[in-house]
Short mmCIF file of N, CA, C and O in Angstrom, two decimals:
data_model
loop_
_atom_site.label_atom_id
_atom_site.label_comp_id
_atom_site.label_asym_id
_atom_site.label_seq_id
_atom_site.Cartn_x
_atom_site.Cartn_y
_atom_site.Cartn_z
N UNK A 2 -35.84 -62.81 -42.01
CA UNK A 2 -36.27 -61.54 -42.58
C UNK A 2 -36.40 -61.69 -44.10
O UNK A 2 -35.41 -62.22 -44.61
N UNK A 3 -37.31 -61.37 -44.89
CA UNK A 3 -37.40 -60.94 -45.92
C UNK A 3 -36.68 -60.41 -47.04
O UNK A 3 -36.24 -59.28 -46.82
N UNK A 4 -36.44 -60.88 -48.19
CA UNK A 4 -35.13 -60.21 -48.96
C UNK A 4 -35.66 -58.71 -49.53
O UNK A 4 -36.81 -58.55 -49.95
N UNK A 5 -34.65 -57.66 -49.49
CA UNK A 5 -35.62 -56.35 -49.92
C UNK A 5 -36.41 -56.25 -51.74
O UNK A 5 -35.87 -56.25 -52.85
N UNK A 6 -37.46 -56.21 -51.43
CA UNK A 6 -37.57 -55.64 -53.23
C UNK A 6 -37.10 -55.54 -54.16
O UNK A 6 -36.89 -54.33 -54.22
N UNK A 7 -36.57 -56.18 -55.42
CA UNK A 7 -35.85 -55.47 -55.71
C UNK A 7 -36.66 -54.24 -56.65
O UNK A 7 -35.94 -53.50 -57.31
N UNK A 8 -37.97 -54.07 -56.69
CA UNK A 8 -38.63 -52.76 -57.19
C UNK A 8 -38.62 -51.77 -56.59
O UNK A 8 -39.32 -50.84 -57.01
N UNK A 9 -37.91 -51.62 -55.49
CA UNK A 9 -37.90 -50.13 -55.00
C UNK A 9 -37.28 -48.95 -55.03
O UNK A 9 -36.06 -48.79 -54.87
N UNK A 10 -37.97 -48.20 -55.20
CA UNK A 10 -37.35 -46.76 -55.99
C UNK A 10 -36.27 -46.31 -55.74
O UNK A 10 -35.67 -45.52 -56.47
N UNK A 11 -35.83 -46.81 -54.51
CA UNK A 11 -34.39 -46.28 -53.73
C UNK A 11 -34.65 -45.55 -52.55
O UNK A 11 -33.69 -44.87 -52.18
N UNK A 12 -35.47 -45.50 -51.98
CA UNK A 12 -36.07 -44.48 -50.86
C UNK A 12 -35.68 -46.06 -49.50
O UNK A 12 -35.51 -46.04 -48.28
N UNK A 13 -35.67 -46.95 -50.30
CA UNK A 13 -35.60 -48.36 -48.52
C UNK A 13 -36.91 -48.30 -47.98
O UNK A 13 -36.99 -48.97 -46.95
N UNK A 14 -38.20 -47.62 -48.37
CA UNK A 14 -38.71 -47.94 -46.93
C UNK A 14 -39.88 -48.22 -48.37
O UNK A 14 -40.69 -47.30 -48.21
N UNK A 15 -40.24 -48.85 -49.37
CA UNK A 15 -41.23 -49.25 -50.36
C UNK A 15 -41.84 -50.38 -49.84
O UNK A 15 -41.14 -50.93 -48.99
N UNK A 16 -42.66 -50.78 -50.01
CA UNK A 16 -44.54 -51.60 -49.22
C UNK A 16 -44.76 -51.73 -50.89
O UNK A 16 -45.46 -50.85 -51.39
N UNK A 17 -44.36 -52.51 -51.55
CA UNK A 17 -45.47 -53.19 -52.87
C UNK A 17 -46.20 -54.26 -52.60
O UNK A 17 -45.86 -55.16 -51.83
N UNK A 18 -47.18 -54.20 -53.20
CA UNK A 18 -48.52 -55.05 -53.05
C UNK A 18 -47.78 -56.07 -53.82
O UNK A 18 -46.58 -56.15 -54.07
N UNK A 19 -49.03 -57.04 -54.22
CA UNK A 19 -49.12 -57.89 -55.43
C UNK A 19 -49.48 -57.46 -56.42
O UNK A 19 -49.26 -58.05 -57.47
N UNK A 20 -50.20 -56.21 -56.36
CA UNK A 20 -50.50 -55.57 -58.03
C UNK A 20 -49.32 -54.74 -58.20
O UNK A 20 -49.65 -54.14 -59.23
N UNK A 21 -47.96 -54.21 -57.83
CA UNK A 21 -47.17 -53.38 -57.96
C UNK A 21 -47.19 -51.73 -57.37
O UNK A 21 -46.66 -50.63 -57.56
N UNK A 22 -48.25 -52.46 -56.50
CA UNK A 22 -48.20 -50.26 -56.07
C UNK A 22 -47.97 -49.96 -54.98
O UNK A 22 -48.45 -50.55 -54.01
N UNK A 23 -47.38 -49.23 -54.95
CA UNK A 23 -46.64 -48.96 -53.24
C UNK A 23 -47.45 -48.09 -52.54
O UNK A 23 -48.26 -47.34 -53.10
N UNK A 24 -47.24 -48.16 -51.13
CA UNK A 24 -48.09 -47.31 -50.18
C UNK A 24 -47.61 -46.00 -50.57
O UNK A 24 -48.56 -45.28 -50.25
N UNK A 25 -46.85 -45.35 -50.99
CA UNK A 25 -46.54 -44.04 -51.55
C UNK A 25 -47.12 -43.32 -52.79
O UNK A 25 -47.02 -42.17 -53.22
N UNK A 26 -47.95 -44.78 -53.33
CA UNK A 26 -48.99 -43.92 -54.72
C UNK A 26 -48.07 -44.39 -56.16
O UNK A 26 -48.68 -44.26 -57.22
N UNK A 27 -46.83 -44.86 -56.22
CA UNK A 27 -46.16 -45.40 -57.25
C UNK A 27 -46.71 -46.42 -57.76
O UNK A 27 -47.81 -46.64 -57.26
N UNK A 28 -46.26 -47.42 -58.85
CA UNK A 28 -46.71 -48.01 -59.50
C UNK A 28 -45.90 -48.80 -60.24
O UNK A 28 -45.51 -48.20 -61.24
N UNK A 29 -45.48 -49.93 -60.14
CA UNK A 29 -43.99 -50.89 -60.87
C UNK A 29 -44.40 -50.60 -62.38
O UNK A 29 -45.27 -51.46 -62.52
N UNK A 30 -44.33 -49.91 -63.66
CA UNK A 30 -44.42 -49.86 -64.70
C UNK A 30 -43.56 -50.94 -65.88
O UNK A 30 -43.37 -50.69 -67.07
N UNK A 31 -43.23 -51.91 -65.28
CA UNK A 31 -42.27 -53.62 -65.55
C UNK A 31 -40.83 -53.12 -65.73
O UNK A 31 -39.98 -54.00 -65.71
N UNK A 32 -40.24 -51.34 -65.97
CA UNK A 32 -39.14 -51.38 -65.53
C UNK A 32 -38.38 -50.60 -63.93
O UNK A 32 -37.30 -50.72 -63.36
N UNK A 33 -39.46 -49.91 -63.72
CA UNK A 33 -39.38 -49.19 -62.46
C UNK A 33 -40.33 -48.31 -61.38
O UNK A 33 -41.23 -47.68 -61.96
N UNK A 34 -40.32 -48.22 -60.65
CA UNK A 34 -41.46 -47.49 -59.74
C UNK A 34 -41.75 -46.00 -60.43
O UNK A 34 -40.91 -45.17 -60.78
N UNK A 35 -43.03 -45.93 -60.52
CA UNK A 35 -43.23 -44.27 -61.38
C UNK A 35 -44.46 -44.02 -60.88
O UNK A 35 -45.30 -44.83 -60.50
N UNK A 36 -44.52 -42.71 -60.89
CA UNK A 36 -46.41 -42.09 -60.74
C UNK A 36 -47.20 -42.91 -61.87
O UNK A 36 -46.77 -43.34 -62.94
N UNK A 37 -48.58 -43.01 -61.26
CA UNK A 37 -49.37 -44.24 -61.77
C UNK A 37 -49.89 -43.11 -62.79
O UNK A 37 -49.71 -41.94 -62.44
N UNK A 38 -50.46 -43.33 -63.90
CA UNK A 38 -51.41 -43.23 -64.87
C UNK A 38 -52.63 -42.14 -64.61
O UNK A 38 -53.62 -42.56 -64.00
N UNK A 39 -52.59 -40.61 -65.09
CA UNK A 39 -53.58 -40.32 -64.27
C UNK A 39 -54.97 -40.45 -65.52
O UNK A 39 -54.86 -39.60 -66.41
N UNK A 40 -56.01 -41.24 -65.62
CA UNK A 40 -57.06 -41.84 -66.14
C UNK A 40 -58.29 -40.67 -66.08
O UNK A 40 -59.24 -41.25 -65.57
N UNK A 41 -58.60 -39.53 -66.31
CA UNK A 41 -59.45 -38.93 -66.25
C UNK A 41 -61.03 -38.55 -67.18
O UNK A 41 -61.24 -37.60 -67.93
N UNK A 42 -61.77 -39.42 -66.88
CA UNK A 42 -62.59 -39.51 -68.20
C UNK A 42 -63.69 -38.30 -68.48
O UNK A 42 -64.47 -37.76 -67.70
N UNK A 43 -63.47 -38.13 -69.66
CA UNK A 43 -64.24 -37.07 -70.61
C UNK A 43 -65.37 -36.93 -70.65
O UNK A 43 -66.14 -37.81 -71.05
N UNK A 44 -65.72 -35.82 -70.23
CA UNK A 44 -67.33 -35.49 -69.89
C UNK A 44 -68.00 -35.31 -71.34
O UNK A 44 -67.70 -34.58 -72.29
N UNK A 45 -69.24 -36.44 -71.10
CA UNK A 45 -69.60 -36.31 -72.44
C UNK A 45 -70.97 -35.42 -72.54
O UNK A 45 -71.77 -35.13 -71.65
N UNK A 46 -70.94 -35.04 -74.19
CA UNK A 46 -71.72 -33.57 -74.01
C UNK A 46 -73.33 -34.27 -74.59
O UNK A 46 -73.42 -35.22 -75.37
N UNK A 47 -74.45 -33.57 -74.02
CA UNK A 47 -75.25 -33.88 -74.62
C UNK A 47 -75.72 -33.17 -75.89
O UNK A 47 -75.18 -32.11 -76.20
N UNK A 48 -76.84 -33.76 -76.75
CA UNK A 48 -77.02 -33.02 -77.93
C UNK A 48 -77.56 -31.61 -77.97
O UNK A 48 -77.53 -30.95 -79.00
N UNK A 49 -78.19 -31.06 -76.53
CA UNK A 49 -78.89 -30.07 -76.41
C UNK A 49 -77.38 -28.84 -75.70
O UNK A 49 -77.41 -27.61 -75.82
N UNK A 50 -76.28 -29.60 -75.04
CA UNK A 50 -75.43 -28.40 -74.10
C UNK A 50 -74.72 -27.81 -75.46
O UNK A 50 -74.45 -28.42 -76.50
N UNK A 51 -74.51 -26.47 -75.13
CA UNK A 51 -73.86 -25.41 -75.96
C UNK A 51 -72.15 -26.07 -75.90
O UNK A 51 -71.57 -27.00 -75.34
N UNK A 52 -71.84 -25.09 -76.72
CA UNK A 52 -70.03 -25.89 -76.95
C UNK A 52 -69.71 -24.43 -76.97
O UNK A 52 -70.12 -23.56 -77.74
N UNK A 53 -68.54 -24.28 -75.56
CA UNK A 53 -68.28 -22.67 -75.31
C UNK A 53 -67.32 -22.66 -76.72
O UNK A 53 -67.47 -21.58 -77.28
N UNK A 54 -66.90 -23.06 -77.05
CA UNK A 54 -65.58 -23.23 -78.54
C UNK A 54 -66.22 -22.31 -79.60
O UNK A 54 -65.77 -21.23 -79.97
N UNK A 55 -67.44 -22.96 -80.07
CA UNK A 55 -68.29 -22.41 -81.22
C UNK A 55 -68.98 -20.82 -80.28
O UNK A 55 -69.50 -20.56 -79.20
N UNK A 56 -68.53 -20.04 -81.64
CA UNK A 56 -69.17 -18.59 -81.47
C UNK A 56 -70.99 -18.62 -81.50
O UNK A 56 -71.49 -19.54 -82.16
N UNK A 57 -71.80 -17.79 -80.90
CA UNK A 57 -73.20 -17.87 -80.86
C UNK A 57 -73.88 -17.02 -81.84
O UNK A 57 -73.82 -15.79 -81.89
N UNK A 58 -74.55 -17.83 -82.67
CA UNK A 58 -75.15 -16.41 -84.25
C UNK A 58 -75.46 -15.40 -83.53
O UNK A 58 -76.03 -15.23 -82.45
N UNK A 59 -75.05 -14.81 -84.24
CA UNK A 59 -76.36 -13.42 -84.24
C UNK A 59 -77.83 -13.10 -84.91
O UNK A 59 -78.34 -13.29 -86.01
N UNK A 60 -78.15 -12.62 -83.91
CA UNK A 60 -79.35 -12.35 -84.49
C UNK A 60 -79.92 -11.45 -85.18
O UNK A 60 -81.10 -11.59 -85.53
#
């Protein structure tokens, strides 16, 4: 049998890959299992879309 992990969160039942991420969505961060990184990228504006922030002149 297999020696256990020693990266696992404490739950006993952790599945890490070779990249560090467990079937539970964690992530070995080099000192312990944690929620991974959430990476959400920024919608970029074009030169013509309005910016709700800025007030609209009047006319």
């Amino acid at each position: 049998m297999k020696a256990p992990d020693k990266r696992c969160c404490g739950s006993g039942v952790c599945i890490i890959n070779d990249a560090g991420e467990c079937w539970c969505g964690q992530v070995w961060d080099g000192e312990k299992m944690s929620a991974p990184i959430l990476n959400i990228p920024s919608k970029l504006k074009s030169p013509n879309e309005s910016d709700p922030d800025k007030s609209k002149p009047e006319s």
